Amino acid sequence: DRYGTSDWKLDPVSLQPAGDRTWSIRVQNTTEGDPFGGGVVQVASASLGNNRVHVVQSAGEASTYRSEAVEQLVGATVAELEAL
């Protein structure tokens, strides 16, 4: 792009099991010269029966990325579904 070369990295993220299935990935981007500077996005998903929960966290340079927060939100949401 006009700011320079962008680098992308995709990694799996380990989460505590929640529900029937749980998975998570993290996408990181850096672009030299870009005012945004890059960032990270984590997508997590858990299923319980026919229900599926998706949690997405996005953080730029001025934000704090915490995978633990995503894991806690997925676990709490699945626990609420189990209680129904």
mmCIF file of N, CA and C in Angstrom:
data_model
loop_
_atom_site.group_PDB
_atom_site.id
_atom_site.type_symbol
_atom_site.label_atom_id
_atom_site.label_comp_id
_atom_site.label_asym_id
_atom_site.label_seq_id
_atom_site.Cartn_x
_atom_site.Cartn_y
_atom_site.Cartn_z
ATOM 1 N N ASP A 1 0.829 -1.186 0.000
ATOM 2 C CA ASP A 1 0.000 0.000 0.000
ATOM 3 C C ASP A 1 0.871 1.246 0.000
ATOM 4 N N ARG A 2 0.270 2.400 0.115
ATOM 5 C CA ARG A 2 1.029 3.651 -0.003
ATOM 6 C C ARG A 2 1.976 3.902 1.164
ATOM 7 N N TYR A 3 1.799 3.193 2.300
ATOM 8 C CA TYR A 3 2.657 3.407 3.459
ATOM 9 C C TYR A 3 3.860 2.479 3.489
ATOM 10 N N GLY A 4 3.849 1.455 2.696
ATOM 11 C CA GLY A 4 4.971 0.531 2.704
ATOM 12 C C GLY A 4 4.493 -0.900 2.784
ATOM 13 N N THR A 5 5.423 -1.782 3.067
ATOM 14 C CA THR A 5 5.145 -3.207 3.114
ATOM 15 C C THR A 5 4.418 -3.586 4.400
ATOM 16 N N SER A 6 3.405 -4.423 4.264
ATOM 17 C CA SER A 6 2.678 -4.939 5.426
ATOM 18 C C SER A 6 3.111 -6.375 5.685
ATOM 19 N N ASP A 7 3.329 -6.704 6.930
ATOM 20 C CA ASP A 7 3.644 -8.070 7.336
ATOM 21 C C ASP A 7 2.467 -8.629 8.121
ATOM 22 N N TRP A 8 2.079 -9.862 7.821
ATOM 23 C CA TRP A 8 0.958 -10.524 8.476
ATOM 24 C C TRP A 8 1.434 -11.816 9.119
ATOM 25 N N LYS A 9 0.900 -12.116 10.285
ATOM 26 C CA LYS A 9 1.245 -13.340 10.993
ATOM 27 C C LYS A 9 -0.043 -13.942 11.564
ATOM 28 N N LEU A 10 -0.249 -15.233 11.353
ATOM 29 C CA LEU A 10 -1.424 -15.943 11.840
ATOM 30 C C LEU A 10 -0.963 -17.053 12.766
ATOM 31 N N ASP A 11 -1.508 -17.082 13.993
ATOM 32 C CA ASP A 11 -1.118 -18.083 14.994
ATOM 33 C C ASP A 11 -2.350 -18.660 15.678
ATOM 34 N N PRO A 12 -2.316 -19.956 16.010
ATOM 35 C CA PRO A 12 -3.364 -20.496 16.883
ATOM 36 C C PRO A 12 -3.140 -19.973 18.304
ATOM 37 N N VAL A 13 -4.217 -19.867 19.075
ATOM 38 C CA VAL A 13 -4.132 -19.433 20.472
ATOM 39 C C VAL A 13 -4.778 -20.522 21.328
ATOM 40 N N SER A 14 -4.065 -21.002 22.334
ATOM 41 C CA SER A 14 -4.618 -22.022 23.228
ATOM 42 C C SER A 14 -5.580 -21.386 24.223
ATOM 43 N N LEU A 15 -6.746 -21.999 24.366
ATOM 44 C CA LEU A 15 -7.749 -21.562 25.335
ATOM 45 C C LEU A 15 -8.176 -22.753 26.178
ATOM 46 N N GLN A 16 -8.642 -22.475 27.382
ATOM 47 C CA GLN A 16 -9.244 -23.519 28.191
ATOM 48 C C GLN A 16 -10.500 -23.999 27.477
ATOM 49 N N PRO A 17 -10.762 -25.297 27.464
ATOM 50 C CA PRO A 17 -11.977 -25.792 26.804
ATOM 51 C C PRO A 17 -13.234 -25.165 27.410
ATOM 52 N N ALA A 18 -14.162 -24.816 26.547
ATOM 53 C CA ALA A 18 -15.454 -24.277 26.971
ATOM 54 C C ALA A 18 -16.506 -24.870 26.049
ATOM 55 N N GLY A 19 -17.527 -25.448 26.601
ATOM 56 C CA GLY A 19 -18.563 -26.057 25.776
ATOM 57 C C GLY A 19 -18.072 -27.336 25.121
ATOM 58 N N ASP A 20 -18.634 -27.625 23.939
ATOM 59 C CA ASP A 20 -18.297 -28.846 23.216
ATOM 60 C C ASP A 20 -17.006 -28.710 22.404
ATOM 61 N N ARG A 21 -16.777 -27.539 21.835
ATOM 62 C CA ARG A 21 -15.587 -27.279 21.030
ATOM 63 C C ARG A 21 -15.143 -25.849 21.251
ATOM 64 N N THR A 22 -13.829 -25.641 21.255
ATOM 65 C CA THR A 22 -13.271 -24.303 21.431
ATOM 66 C C THR A 22 -12.076 -24.144 20.496
ATOM 67 N N TRP A 23 -11.978 -23.003 19.844
ATOM 68 C CA TRP A 23 -10.793 -22.703 19.038
ATOM 69 C C TRP A 23 -10.553 -21.206 19.029
ATOM 70 N N SER A 24 -9.318 -20.813 18.710
ATOM 71 C CA SER A 24 -8.992 -19.397 18.657
ATOM 72 C C SER A 24 -7.779 -19.180 17.753
ATOM 73 N N ILE A 25 -7.778 -18.051 17.051
ATOM 74 C CA ILE A 25 -6.643 -17.647 16.233
ATOM 75 C C ILE A 25 -6.312 -16.182 16.511
ATOM 76 N N ARG A 26 -5.080 -15.819 16.191
ATOM 77 C CA ARG A 26 -4.634 -14.433 16.349
ATOM 78 C C ARG A 26 -4.001 -13.999 15.025
ATOM 79 N N VAL A 27 -4.367 -12.818 14.554
ATOM 80 C CA VAL A 27 -3.799 -12.236 13.346
ATOM 81 C C VAL A 27 -3.078 -10.957 13.758
ATOM 82 N N GLN A 28 -1.812 -10.857 13.391
ATOM 83 C CA GLN A 28 -1.035 -9.662 13.708
ATOM 84 C C GLN A 28 -0.580 -9.003 12.412
ATOM 85 N N ASN A 29 -0.571 -7.669 12.423
ATOM 86 C CA ASN A 29 -0.181 -6.901 11.249
ATOM 87 C C ASN A 29 0.740 -5.771 11.657
ATOM 88 N N THR A 30 1.777 -5.565 10.882
ATOM 89 C CA THR A 30 2.623 -4.387 11.039
ATOM 90 C C THR A 30 2.868 -3.796 9.658
ATOM 91 N N THR A 31 2.832 -2.477 9.567
ATOM 92 C CA THR A 31 3.110 -1.773 8.327
ATOM 93 C C THR A 31 4.030 -0.613 8.646
ATOM 94 N N GLU A 32 5.217 -0.627 8.089
ATOM 95 C CA GLU A 32 6.160 0.465 8.323
ATOM 96 C C GLU A 32 5.634 1.747 7.702
ATOM 97 N N GLY A 33 5.668 2.833 8.449
ATOM 98 C CA GLY A 33 5.243 4.125 7.955
ATOM 99 C C GLY A 33 3.756 4.391 8.025
ATOM 100 N N ASP A 34 2.974 3.409 8.394
ATOM 101 C CA ASP A 34 1.520 3.575 8.490
ATOM 102 C C ASP A 34 1.196 4.280 9.806
ATOM 103 N N PRO A 35 0.363 5.326 9.788
ATOM 104 C CA PRO A 35 -0.001 6.011 11.042
ATOM 105 C C PRO A 35 -0.616 5.062 12.067
ATOM 106 N N PHE A 36 -1.351 4.036 11.589
ATOM 107 C CA PHE A 36 -1.941 3.071 12.518
ATOM 108 C C PHE A 36 -0.858 2.182 13.102
ATOM 109 N N GLY A 37 0.136 1.839 12.336
ATOM 110 C CA GLY A 37 1.272 1.062 12.834
ATOM 111 C C GLY A 37 1.037 -0.428 12.925
ATOM 112 N N GLY A 38 -0.168 -0.868 12.736
ATOM 113 C CA GLY A 38 -0.458 -2.300 12.830
ATOM 114 C C GLY A 38 -1.288 -2.610 14.053
ATOM 115 N N GLY A 39 -1.470 -3.878 14.314
ATOM 116 C CA GLY A 39 -2.264 -4.279 15.456
ATOM 117 C C GLY A 39 -2.463 -5.773 15.481
ATOM 118 N N VAL A 40 -3.351 -6.188 16.351
ATOM 119 C CA VAL A 40 -3.624 -7.608 16.523
ATOM 120 C C VAL A 40 -5.132 -7.810 16.652
ATOM 121 N N VAL A 41 -5.615 -8.904 16.087
ATOM 122 C CA VAL A 41 -7.013 -9.301 16.217
ATOM 123 C C VAL A 41 -7.030 -10.751 16.657
ATOM 124 N N GLN A 42 -7.800 -11.051 17.691
ATOM 125 C CA GLN A 42 -7.991 -12.437 18.115
ATOM 126 C C GLN A 42 -9.451 -12.794 17.930
ATOM 127 N N VAL A 43 -9.697 -13.940 17.314
ATOM 128 C CA VAL A 43 -11.037 -14.474 17.127
ATOM 129 C C VAL A 43 -11.109 -15.790 17.885
ATOM 130 N N ALA A 44 -12.114 -15.926 18.740
ATOM 131 C CA ALA A 44 -12.314 -17.166 19.494
ATOM 132 C C ALA A 44 -13.747 -17.638 19.277
ATOM 133 N N SER A 45 -13.919 -18.945 19.255
ATOM 134 C CA SER A 45 -15.246 -19.513 19.060
ATOM 135 C C SER A 45 -15.418 -20.721 19.968
ATOM 136 N N ALA A 46 -16.611 -20.866 20.493
ATOM 137 C CA ALA A 46 -16.953 -22.035 21.302
ATOM 138 C C ALA A 46 -18.357 -22.465 20.915
ATOM 139 N N SER A 47 -18.590 -23.763 20.951
ATOM 140 C CA SER A 47 -19.932 -24.255 20.646
ATOM 141 C C SER A 47 -20.453 -25.075 21.809
ATOM 142 N N LEU A 48 -21.757 -25.023 21.965
ATOM 143 C CA LEU A 48 -22.454 -25.797 22.987
ATOM 144 C C LEU A 48 -23.759 -26.255 22.352
ATOM 145 N N GLY A 49 -23.827 -27.540 22.020
ATOM 146 C CA GLY A 49 -24.995 -28.033 21.302
ATOM 147 C C GLY A 49 -25.129 -27.318 19.978
ATOM 148 N N ASN A 50 -26.303 -26.726 19.715
ATOM 149 C CA ASN A 50 -26.527 -25.984 18.478
ATOM 150 C C ASN A 50 -26.175 -24.510 18.588
ATOM 151 N N ASN A 51 -25.639 -24.096 19.718
ATOM 152 C CA ASN A 51 -25.285 -22.692 19.935
ATOM 153 C C ASN A 51 -23.789 -22.488 19.697
ATOM 154 N N ARG A 52 -23.461 -21.338 19.113
ATOM 155 C CA ARG A 52 -22.061 -20.989 18.902
ATOM 156 C C ARG A 52 -21.835 -19.564 19.387
ATOM 157 N N VAL A 53 -20.697 -19.357 20.030
ATOM 158 C CA VAL A 53 -20.312 -18.048 20.555
ATOM 159 C C VAL A 53 -19.022 -17.624 19.862
ATOM 160 N N HIS A 54 -18.980 -16.383 19.364
ATOM 161 C CA HIS A 54 -17.766 -15.829 18.769
ATOM 162 C C HIS A 54 -17.380 -14.580 19.549
ATOM 163 N N VAL A 55 -16.117 -14.475 19.887
ATOM 164 C CA VAL A 55 -15.599 -13.291 20.564
ATOM 165 C C VAL A 55 -14.432 -12.776 19.728
ATOM 166 N N VAL A 56 -14.425 -11.470 19.467
ATOM 167 C CA VAL A 56 -13.358 -10.851 18.692
ATOM 168 C C VAL A 56 -12.788 -9.697 19.495
ATOM 169 N N GLN A 57 -11.474 -9.674 19.636
ATOM 170 C CA GLN A 57 -10.812 -8.536 20.264
ATOM 171 C C GLN A 57 -9.833 -7.956 19.260
ATOM 172 N N SER A 58 -9.863 -6.647 19.113
ATOM 173 C CA SER A 58 -8.945 -5.943 18.226
ATOM 174 C C SER A 58 -8.192 -4.903 19.044
ATOM 175 N N ALA A 59 -6.879 -4.834 18.845
ATOM 176 C CA ALA A 59 -6.069 -3.873 19.594
ATOM 177 C C ALA A 59 -5.011 -3.278 18.679
ATOM 178 N N GLY A 60 -4.897 -1.965 18.705
ATOM 179 C CA GLY A 60 -3.844 -1.261 17.973
ATOM 180 C C GLY A 60 -2.725 -0.896 18.915
ATOM 181 N N GLU A 61 -1.837 -0.059 18.428
ATOM 182 C CA GLU A 61 -0.674 0.324 19.235
ATOM 183 C C GLU A 61 -1.052 1.004 20.551
ATOM 184 N N ALA A 62 -2.147 1.755 20.573
ATOM 185 C CA ALA A 62 -2.546 2.487 21.774
ATOM 186 C C ALA A 62 -3.430 1.648 22.695
ATOM 187 N N SER A 63 -3.680 0.393 22.340
ATOM 188 C CA SER A 63 -4.559 -0.481 23.115
ATOM 189 C C SER A 63 -3.761 -1.604 23.756
ATOM 190 N N THR A 64 -4.383 -2.268 24.706
ATOM 191 C CA THR A 64 -3.763 -3.422 25.355
ATOM 192 C C THR A 64 -4.432 -4.686 24.861
ATOM 193 N N TYR A 65 -3.650 -5.588 24.303
ATOM 194 C CA TYR A 65 -4.156 -6.880 23.858
ATOM 195 C C TYR A 65 -3.989 -7.873 24.992
ATOM 196 N N ARG A 66 -5.097 -8.522 25.381
ATOM 197 C CA ARG A 66 -5.055 -9.518 26.449
ATOM 198 C C ARG A 66 -5.843 -10.750 26.022
ATOM 199 N N SER A 67 -5.137 -11.801 25.648
ATOM 200 C CA SER A 67 -5.788 -13.046 25.268
ATOM 201 C C SER A 67 -6.614 -13.600 26.423
ATOM 202 N N GLU A 68 -6.176 -13.347 27.656
ATOM 203 C CA GLU A 68 -6.896 -13.838 28.838
ATOM 204 C C GLU A 68 -8.308 -13.259 28.904
ATOM 205 N N ALA A 69 -8.471 -12.015 28.472
ATOM 206 C CA ALA A 69 -9.796 -11.390 28.494
ATOM 207 C C ALA A 69 -10.738 -12.102 27.525
ATOM 208 N N VAL A 70 -10.228 -12.485 26.362
ATOM 209 C CA VAL A 70 -11.034 -13.216 25.388
ATOM 210 C C VAL A 70 -11.430 -14.566 25.976
ATOM 211 N N GLU A 71 -10.472 -15.248 26.575
ATOM 212 C CA GLU A 71 -10.738 -16.558 27.180
ATOM 213 C C GLU A 71 -11.785 -16.461 28.288
ATOM 214 N N GLN A 72 -11.691 -15.449 29.136
ATOM 215 C CA GLN A 72 -12.656 -15.264 30.221
ATOM 216 C C GLN A 72 -14.055 -14.987 29.679
ATOM 217 N N LEU A 73 -14.149 -14.170 28.634
ATOM 218 C CA LEU A 73 -15.460 -13.847 28.069
ATOM 219 C C LEU A 73 -16.090 -15.067 27.403
ATOM 220 N N VAL A 74 -15.298 -15.854 26.685
ATOM 221 C CA VAL A 74 -15.818 -17.080 26.080
ATOM 222 C C VAL A 74 -16.326 -18.024 27.170
ATOM 223 N N GLY A 75 -15.519 -18.239 28.220
ATOM 224 C CA GLY A 75 -15.913 -19.139 29.308
ATOM 225 C C GLY A 75 -17.168 -18.686 30.023
ATOM 226 N N ALA A 76 -17.263 -17.387 30.302
ATOM 227 C CA ALA A 76 -18.435 -16.858 31.004
ATOM 228 C C ALA A 76 -19.696 -16.970 30.144
ATOM 229 N N THR A 77 -19.559 -16.726 28.851
ATOM 230 C CA THR A 77 -20.718 -16.812 27.958
ATOM 231 C C THR A 77 -21.209 -18.249 27.830
ATOM 232 N N VAL A 78 -20.285 -19.195 27.682
ATOM 233 C CA VAL A 78 -20.667 -20.611 27.606
ATOM 234 C C VAL A 78 -21.308 -21.059 28.915
ATOM 235 N N ALA A 79 -20.799 -20.596 30.056
ATOM 236 C CA ALA A 79 -21.394 -20.939 31.353
ATOM 237 C C ALA A 79 -22.837 -20.449 31.436
ATOM 238 N N GLU A 80 -23.100 -19.250 30.898
ATOM 239 C CA GLU A 80 -24.467 -18.733 30.869
ATOM 240 C C GLU A 80 -25.355 -19.585 29.988
ATOM 241 N N LEU A 81 -24.851 -20.036 28.855
ATOM 242 C CA LEU A 81 -25.622 -20.914 27.971
ATOM 243 C C LEU A 81 -25.932 -22.253 28.671
ATOM 244 N N GLU A 82 -24.950 -22.789 29.389
ATOM 245 C CA GLU A 82 -25.136 -24.055 30.093
ATOM 246 C C GLU A 82 -26.206 -23.929 31.170
ATOM 247 N N ALA A 83 -26.348 -22.734 31.746
ATOM 248 C CA ALA A 83 -27.301 -22.504 32.825
ATOM 249 C C ALA A 83 -28.746 -22.382 32.308
ATOM 250 N N LEU A 84 -28.919 -22.184 31.019
ATOM 251 C CA LEU A 84 -30.275 -22.011 30.466
ATOM 252 C C LEU A 84 -31.056 -23.298 30.500
#
